[in-house]
Structure formats: structure tokens, C-alpha cells
Tab-separated table of C-alpha atoms and ligand atoms in Angstrom:
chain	number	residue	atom	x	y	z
A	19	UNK	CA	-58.062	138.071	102.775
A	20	UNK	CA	-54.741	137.238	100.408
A	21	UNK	CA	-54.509	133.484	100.078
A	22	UNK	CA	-51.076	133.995	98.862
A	23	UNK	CA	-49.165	134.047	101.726
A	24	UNK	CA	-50.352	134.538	105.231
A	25	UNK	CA	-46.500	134.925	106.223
A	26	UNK	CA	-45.959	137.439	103.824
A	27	UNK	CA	-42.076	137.608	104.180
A	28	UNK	CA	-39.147	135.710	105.100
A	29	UNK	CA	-37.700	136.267	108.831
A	30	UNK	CA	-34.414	138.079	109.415
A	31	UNK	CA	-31.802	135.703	109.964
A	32	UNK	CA	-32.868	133.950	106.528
A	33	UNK	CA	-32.325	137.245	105.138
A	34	UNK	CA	-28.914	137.819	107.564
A	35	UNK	CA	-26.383	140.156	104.818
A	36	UNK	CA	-23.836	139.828	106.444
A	37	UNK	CA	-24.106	135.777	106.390
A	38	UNK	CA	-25.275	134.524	102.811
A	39	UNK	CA	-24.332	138.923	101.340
A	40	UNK	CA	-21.014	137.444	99.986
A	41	UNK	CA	-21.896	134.230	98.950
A	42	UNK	CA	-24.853	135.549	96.614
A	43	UNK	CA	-22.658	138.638	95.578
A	44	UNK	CA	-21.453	137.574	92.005
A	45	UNK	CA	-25.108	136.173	91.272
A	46	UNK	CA	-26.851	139.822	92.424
A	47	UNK	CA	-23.632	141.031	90.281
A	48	UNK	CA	-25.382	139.478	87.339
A	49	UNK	CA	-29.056	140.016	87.609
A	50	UNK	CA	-28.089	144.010	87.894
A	51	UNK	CA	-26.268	143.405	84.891
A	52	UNK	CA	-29.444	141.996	83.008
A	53	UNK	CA	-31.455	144.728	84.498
A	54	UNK	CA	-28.912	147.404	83.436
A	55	UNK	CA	-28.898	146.172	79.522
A	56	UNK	CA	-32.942	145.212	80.056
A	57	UNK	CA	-32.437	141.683	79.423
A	58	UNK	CA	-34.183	140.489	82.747
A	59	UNK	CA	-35.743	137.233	81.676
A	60	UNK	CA	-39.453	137.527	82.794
A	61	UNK	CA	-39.403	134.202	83.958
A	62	UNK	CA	-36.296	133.557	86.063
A	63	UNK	CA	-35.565	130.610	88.423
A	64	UNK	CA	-32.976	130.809	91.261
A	65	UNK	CA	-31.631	127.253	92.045
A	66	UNK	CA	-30.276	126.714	95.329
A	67	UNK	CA	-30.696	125.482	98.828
A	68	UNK	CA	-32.987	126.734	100.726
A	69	UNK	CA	-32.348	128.712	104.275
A	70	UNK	CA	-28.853	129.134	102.487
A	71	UNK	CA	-28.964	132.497	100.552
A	72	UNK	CA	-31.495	132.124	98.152
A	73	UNK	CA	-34.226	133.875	99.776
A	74	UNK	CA	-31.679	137.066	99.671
A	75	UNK	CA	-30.786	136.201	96.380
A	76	UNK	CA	-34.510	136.903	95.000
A	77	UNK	CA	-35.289	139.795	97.511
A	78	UNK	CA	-31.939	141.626	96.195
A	79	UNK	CA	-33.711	140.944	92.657
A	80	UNK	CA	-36.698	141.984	94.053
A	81	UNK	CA	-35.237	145.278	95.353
A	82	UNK	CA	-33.289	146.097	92.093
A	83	UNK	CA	-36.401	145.338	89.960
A	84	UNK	CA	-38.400	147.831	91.450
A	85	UNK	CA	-36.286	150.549	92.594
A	86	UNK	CA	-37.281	153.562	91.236
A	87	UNK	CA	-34.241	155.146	90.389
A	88	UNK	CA	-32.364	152.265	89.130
A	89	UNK	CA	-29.607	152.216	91.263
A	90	UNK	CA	-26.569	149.996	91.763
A	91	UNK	CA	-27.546	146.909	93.850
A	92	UNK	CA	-27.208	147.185	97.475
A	93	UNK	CA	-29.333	150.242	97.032
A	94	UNK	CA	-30.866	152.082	100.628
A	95	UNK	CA	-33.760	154.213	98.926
A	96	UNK	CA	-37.051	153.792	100.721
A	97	UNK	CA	-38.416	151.657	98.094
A	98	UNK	CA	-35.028	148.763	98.365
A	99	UNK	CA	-35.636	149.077	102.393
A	100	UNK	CA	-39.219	148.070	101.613
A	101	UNK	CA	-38.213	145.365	99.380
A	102	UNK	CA	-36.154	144.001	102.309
A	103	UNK	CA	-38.812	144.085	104.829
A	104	UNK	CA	-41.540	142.292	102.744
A	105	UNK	CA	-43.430	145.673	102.391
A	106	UNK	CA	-43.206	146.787	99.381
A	107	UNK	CA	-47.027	147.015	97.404
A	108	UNK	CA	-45.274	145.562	93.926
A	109	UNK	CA	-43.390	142.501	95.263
A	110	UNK	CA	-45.395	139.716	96.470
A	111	UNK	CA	-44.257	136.189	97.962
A	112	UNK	CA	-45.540	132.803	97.413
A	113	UNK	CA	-45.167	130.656	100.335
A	114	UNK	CA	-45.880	127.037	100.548
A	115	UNK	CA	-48.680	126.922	102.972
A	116	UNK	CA	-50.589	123.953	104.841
A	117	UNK	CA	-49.497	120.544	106.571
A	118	UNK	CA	-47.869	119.480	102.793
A	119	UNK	CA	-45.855	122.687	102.393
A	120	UNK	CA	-46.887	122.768	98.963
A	121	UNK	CA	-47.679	125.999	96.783
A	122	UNK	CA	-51.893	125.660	96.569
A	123	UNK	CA	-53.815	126.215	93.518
A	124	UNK	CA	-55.697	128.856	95.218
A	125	UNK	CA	-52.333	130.690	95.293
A	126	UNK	CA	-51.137	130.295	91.761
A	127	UNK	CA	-54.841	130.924	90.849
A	128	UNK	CA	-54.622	134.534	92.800
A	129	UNK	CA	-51.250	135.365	91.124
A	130	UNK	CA	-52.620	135.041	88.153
A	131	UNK	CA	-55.916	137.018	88.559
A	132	UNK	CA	-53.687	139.856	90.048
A	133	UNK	CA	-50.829	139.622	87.437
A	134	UNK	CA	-52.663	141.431	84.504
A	135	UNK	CA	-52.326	144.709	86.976
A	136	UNK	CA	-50.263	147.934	86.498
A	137	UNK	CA	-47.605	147.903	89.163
A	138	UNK	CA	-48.780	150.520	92.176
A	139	UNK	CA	-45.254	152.713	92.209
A	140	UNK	CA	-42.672	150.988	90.845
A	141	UNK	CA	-41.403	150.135	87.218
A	142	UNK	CA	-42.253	146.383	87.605
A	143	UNK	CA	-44.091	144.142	89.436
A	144	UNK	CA	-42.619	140.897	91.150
A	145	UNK	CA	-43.781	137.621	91.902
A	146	UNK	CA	-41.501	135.252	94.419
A	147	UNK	CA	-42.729	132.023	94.369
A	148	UNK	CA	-40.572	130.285	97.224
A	149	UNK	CA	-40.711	126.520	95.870
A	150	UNK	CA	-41.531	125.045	92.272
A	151	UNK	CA	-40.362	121.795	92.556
A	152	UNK	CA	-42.059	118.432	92.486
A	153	UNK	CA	-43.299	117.990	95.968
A	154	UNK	CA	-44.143	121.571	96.581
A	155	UNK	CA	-45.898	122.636	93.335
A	156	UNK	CA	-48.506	120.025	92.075
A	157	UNK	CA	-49.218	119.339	88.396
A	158	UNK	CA	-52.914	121.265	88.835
A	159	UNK	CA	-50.895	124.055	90.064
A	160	UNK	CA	-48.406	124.378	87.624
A	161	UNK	CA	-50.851	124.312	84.916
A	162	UNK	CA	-52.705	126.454	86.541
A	163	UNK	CA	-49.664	128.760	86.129
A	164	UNK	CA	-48.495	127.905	82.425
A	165	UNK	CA	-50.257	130.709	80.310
A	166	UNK	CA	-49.133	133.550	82.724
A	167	UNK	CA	-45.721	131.731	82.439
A	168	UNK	CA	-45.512	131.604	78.710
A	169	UNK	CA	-47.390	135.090	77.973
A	170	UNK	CA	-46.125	137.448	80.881
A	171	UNK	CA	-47.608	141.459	81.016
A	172	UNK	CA	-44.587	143.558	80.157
A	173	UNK	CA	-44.315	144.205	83.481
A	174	UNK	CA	-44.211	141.306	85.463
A	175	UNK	CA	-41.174	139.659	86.732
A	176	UNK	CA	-41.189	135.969	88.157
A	177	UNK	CA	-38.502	134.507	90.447
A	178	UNK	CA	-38.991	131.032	90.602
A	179	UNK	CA	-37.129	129.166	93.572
A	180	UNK	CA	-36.299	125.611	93.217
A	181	UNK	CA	-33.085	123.618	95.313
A	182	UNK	CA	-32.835	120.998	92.705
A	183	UNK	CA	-32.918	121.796	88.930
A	184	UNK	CA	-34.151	118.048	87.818
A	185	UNK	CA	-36.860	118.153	90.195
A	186	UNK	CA	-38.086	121.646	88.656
A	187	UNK	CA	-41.401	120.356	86.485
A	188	UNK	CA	-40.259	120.821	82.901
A	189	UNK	CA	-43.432	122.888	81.659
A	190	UNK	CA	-41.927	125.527	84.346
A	191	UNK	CA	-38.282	125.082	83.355
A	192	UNK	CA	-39.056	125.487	79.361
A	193	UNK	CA	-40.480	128.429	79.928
A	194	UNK	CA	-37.864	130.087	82.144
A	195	UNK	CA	-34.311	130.815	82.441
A	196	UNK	CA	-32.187	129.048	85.029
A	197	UNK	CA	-29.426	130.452	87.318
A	198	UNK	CA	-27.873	128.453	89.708
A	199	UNK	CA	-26.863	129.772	93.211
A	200	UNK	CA	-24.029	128.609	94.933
A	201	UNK	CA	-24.877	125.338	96.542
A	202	UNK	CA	-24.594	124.182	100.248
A	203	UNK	CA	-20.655	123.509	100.378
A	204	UNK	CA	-20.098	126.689	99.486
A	205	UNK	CA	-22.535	127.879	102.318
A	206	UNK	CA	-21.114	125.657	103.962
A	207	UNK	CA	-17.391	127.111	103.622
A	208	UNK	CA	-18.880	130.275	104.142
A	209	UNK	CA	-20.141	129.731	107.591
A	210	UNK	CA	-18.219	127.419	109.799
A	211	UNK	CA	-15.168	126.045	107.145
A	212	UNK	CA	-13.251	128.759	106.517
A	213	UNK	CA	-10.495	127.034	106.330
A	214	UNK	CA	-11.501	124.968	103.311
A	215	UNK	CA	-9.140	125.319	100.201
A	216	UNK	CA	-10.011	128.680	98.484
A	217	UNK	CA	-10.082	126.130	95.315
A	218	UNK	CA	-13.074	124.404	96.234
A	219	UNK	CA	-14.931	126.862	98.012
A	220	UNK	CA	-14.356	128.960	94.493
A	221	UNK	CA	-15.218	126.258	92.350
A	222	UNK	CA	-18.303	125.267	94.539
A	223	UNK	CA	-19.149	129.423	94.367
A	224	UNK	CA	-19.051	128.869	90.348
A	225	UNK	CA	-21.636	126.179	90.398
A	226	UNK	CA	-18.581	123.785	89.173
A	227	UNK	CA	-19.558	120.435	87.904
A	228	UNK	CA	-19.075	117.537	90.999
A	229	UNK	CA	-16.023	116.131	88.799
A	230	UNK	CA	-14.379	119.261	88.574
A	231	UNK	CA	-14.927	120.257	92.431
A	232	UNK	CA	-13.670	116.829	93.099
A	233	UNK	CA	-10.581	116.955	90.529
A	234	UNK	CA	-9.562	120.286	92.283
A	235	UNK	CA	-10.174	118.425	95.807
A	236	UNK	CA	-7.893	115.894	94.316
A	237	UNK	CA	-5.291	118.868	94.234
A	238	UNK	CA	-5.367	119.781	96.970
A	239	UNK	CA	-4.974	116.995	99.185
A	240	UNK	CA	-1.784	116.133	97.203
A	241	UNK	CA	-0.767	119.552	97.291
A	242	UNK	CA	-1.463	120.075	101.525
A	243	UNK	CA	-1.871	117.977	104.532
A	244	UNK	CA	-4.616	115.607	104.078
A	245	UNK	CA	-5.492	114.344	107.260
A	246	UNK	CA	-6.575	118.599	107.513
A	247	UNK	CA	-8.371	118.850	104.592
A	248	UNK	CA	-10.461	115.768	104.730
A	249	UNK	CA	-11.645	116.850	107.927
A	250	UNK	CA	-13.009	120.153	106.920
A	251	UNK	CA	-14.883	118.373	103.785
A	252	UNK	CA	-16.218	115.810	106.468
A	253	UNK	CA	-17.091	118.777	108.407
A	254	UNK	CA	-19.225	120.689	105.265
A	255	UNK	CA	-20.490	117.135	104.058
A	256	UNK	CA	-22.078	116.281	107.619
A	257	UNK	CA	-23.926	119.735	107.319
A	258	UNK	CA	-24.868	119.896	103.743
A	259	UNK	CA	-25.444	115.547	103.861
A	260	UNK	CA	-28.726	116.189	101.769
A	261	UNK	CA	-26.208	117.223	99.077
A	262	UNK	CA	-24.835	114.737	96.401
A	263	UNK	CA	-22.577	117.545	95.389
A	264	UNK	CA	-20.399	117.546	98.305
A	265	UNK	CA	-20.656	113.991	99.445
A	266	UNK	CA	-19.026	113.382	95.542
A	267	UNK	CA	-17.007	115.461	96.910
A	268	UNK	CA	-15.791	114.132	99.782
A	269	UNK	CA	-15.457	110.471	98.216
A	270	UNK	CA	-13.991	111.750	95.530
A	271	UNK	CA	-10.909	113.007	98.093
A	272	UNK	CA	-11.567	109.656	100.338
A	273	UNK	CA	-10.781	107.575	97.598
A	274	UNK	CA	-7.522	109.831	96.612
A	275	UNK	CA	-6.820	109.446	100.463
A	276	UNK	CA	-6.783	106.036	100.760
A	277	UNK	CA	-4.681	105.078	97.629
A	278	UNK	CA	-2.018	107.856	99.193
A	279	UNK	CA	-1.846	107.326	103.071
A	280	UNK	CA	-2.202	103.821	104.633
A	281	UNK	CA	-3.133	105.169	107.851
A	282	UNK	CA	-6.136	107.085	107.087
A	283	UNK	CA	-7.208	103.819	104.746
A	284	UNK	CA	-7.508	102.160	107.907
A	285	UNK	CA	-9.986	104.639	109.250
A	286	UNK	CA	-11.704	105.130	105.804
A	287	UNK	CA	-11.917	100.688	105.859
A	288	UNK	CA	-13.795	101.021	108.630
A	289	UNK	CA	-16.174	103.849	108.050
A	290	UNK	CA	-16.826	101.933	104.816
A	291	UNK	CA	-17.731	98.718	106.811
A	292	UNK	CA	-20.075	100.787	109.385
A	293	UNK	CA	-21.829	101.956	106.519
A	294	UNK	CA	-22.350	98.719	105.100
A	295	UNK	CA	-23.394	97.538	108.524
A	296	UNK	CA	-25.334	100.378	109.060
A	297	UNK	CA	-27.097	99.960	105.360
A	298	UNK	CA	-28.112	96.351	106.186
A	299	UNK	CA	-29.136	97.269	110.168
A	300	UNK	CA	-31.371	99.396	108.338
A	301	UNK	CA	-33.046	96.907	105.693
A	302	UNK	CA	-33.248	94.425	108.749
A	303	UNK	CA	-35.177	96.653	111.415
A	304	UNK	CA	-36.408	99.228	108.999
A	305	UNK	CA	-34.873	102.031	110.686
A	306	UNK	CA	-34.237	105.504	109.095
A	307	UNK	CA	-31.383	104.842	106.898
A	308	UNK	CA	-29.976	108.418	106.552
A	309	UNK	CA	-29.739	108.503	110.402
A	310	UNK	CA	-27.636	105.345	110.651
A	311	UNK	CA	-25.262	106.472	108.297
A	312	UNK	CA	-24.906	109.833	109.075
A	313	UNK	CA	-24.163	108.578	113.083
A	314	UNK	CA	-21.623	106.424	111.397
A	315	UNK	CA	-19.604	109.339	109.318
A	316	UNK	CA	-19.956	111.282	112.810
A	317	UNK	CA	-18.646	108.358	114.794
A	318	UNK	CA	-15.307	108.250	112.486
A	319	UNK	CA	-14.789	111.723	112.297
A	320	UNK	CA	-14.613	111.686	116.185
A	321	UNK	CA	-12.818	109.073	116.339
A	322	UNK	CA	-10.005	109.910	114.193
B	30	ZN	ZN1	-33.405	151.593	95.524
């Protein structure tokens, strides 16, 4: 039996189109570009939040890598519909297995015994490998990987998922091309803040830098009402609080706040002093810190 991955594919609501379809759009835009013009990089990885688009991200690439007749993306031929429902002989997915989560070296070891093979039907063969971070993929592993990496058979495609570039080991990112998905505020925006200023949610959609997001969040709390808007980026930094992007975010418009409008200083003063409280509760008793102050940036956005 396949030590690869027992799961085999990702369930349907990670793969929902109609949820994370828009958000990945421009980036499935791209890779059918580069597979239109043949410039696929054979080594490709997707950077992005997991659970947040990124799993349709690669099967999309998956599906336009192998279809046979080259189609536009969004393609329904027998082989895409395959693609989508983790059936398809020539596309194969890596899962982190085990109590660790991590990617084994029994895995990496089997993709690259298997990799050297012609593809069954289609033009390529693909290789998802859901998670090649620090953490998830151990040094052995990734060595384990490097030659298949550096030297790939013509046919073989790689999609390498990682949610943070700088934790992505650098023997895997040197020998791969990066393309960064939109992160969680913009999933974020796209599921429950719709009502977040089309500026940010575009410039988080880029991939814009944290001080240009927060320049344009700058805008437009001068340029709306920003009791409103700092709501709705307390709203997308509570969900996406494992993000640096969008808490820079949100302090970046905090700050803007509280030099503008007395009144919401007073309620940022206080947040500010629960999370110092909070931050030294937490050294004192040992208690999990990121609870503490995420209870605290929930208690003021009640409150307010
Ligand atoms: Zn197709």
C-alpha cells in the first residue's frame, strides 16, 4: 500500500469554488498563462494559508497541467473533473501524515522512486506536496527530495505548498519558483467582510507589502467613517490573528485612529493597557499568551 497519502485528497468544502474560486482567480489566471507559453516552472511553490484557497489553487494547476486538450482553466472534461475529485492516475498528493503532521521520509522517498515514470494518460505528471515548511518537512526529508528537485524528468510538475515563505527551507526555495496567494485578510474580506474598503481587500489580493496595505488603510480611514472601518479590520484581524500581515494592518489604522479621534483613543488606551496586563498575567501564571490577548481585542471590540 501507497505510503504517500492514505487521505488521498482534500475534502469538499476546502475545495468549495464558489468560496476561495474568486479569490485564487488572478493566480489560476497566471499559471494558465505559463502553461499556455510552456514556461511552467517544474518546481513551483504556492504560498498561502492553508484551509484558505490554496488547496484549490494547486488542484486548478493540477487540472490544467494534465488536461488533455489544453483547455482554458475552469475546464469540465473528464480528465479536470478527475483532477477535482483526487482521482486522477497522474496527480498525486502529499499529505502530512502521523501525530507530528509532518511530510515522512518514507513519502518523499516514494515520490521519488515513482517520479522517473511516464505519466499514465496525461501530458504531465503532478506532485502536490501539501506542506514544505520547517515543522512539517524535516531536514532528512528535504534532502531526501533535493536531486529530484534540482534534476526534474521533463515531465514532472511539483507544487510545493508552504503558508509562510521564510519558513520554506532554503535548499527547497533555491530550487523553485515562488508565487504568493492571496493571504488570510483577503480571505478574510472574501468571506464574512465584505464591506472592507475595495482598497485593501485589492491590495491584500496583490500580495501588497504590510506598509503599503497599511498606507492605503491609512486612506481610507481619513477618507470614510472610522469608527466603521476599524471594526471590519478588527473583525478580519480576530480571524486571520495568526497573521502579522493584517494585525500590521490593523495597528497601522489604530495608530492613525488615535492621533485623529479622541474618543476612539480612549478605547484604543485601554485595549493597549489589557494587553499589557494580559502580556504580564501571562509571564506570571504561564498561561497561553495568544489566548489572553486575543480575549482582550474581543473584549474591546464588544465593548465599543
Ligand atoms: Zn480539461
Amino acid at each position: 500500500m501507497s505510503t504517500i497519502s492514505p487521505e488521498r485528497w482534500w475534502d469538499a468544502e476546502t475545495l468549495e469554488p464558489r468560496r476561495w474560486g474568486p479569490l485564487i482567480e488572478p493566480v489560476v489566471q497566471l499559471l494558465e498563462i505559463c502553461r499556455d507559453r510552456e514556461r511552467f516552472p517544474p518546481s513551483l511553490v504556492l504560498v498561502g494559508p492553508d484551509g484558505l484557497g490554496r488547496e484549490l489553487a494547486a488542484t486548478e494547476a493540477a487540472a490544467l497541467l494534465t488536461c488533455p486538450g489544453t483547455r482554458p482553466r475552469g475546464c469540465g472534461c473528464s480528465s479536470c473533473g478527475r483532477v477535482r475529485r483526487g482521482t486522477h492516475p497522474d496527480v498525486t498528493l502529499v499529505l502530512p501524515q502521523g501525530p507530528g503532521q509532518m511530510i515522512r521520509i518514507e513519502q518523499v522517498r516514494e515520490v521519488v522512486e515513482a517520479v522517473s515514470g511516464r505519466p499514465f494518460e496525461a501530458p504531465r505528471r503532478v506532485w502536490i506536496v501539501d506542506g514544505v515548511e520547517v515543522g512539517r518537512l524535516g531536514v532528512e526529508a528535504a534532502n531526501a527530495f533535493l536531486k529530484t528537485l534540482e534534476e526534474p524528468p521533463e515531465h514532472a510538475v511539483f507544487l510545493l505548498l508552504a503558508a509562510n515563505p521564510d519558513s520554506v527551507l532554503p535548499t527547497i526555495r533555491s530550487r523553485s519558483q515562488q508565487l504568493v496567494l492571496p493571504g488570510s485578510l483577503a480571505a478574510a474580506a472574501q468571506l464574512d467582510c465584505g464591506e472592507l474598503p475595495p482598497e485593501l481587500a485589492s491590495a491584500a489580493l496583490r500580495g501588497g507589502a504590510p506598509a503599503e496595505t497599511a498606507d492605503l488603510a491609512r486612506e481610507a480611514v481619513t477618507a470614510t467613517s472610522a469608527d466603521d472601518e476599524v471594526l471590519h479590520l478588527i473583525r478580519c484581524a480576530h480571524r486571520c490573528r495568526e497573521d502579522a500581515h493584517a494585525f500590521q494592518t490593523v495597528a497601522a489604522v489604530a495608530v492613525e485612529l488615535a492621533t485623529a479621534d479622541p474618543a476612539s483613543a480612549e478605547g484604543l488606551v485601554t485595549l493597549a493597557a489589557d494587553l499589557l496586563a494580559a502580556e504580564r498575567s501571562s509571564q506570571v501564571l504561564n498561561l497561553n499568551r495568544e489566548r489572553q490577548i486575543l480575549s482582550c481585542l474581543l473584549r474591546w471590540f464588544r465593548g465599543l
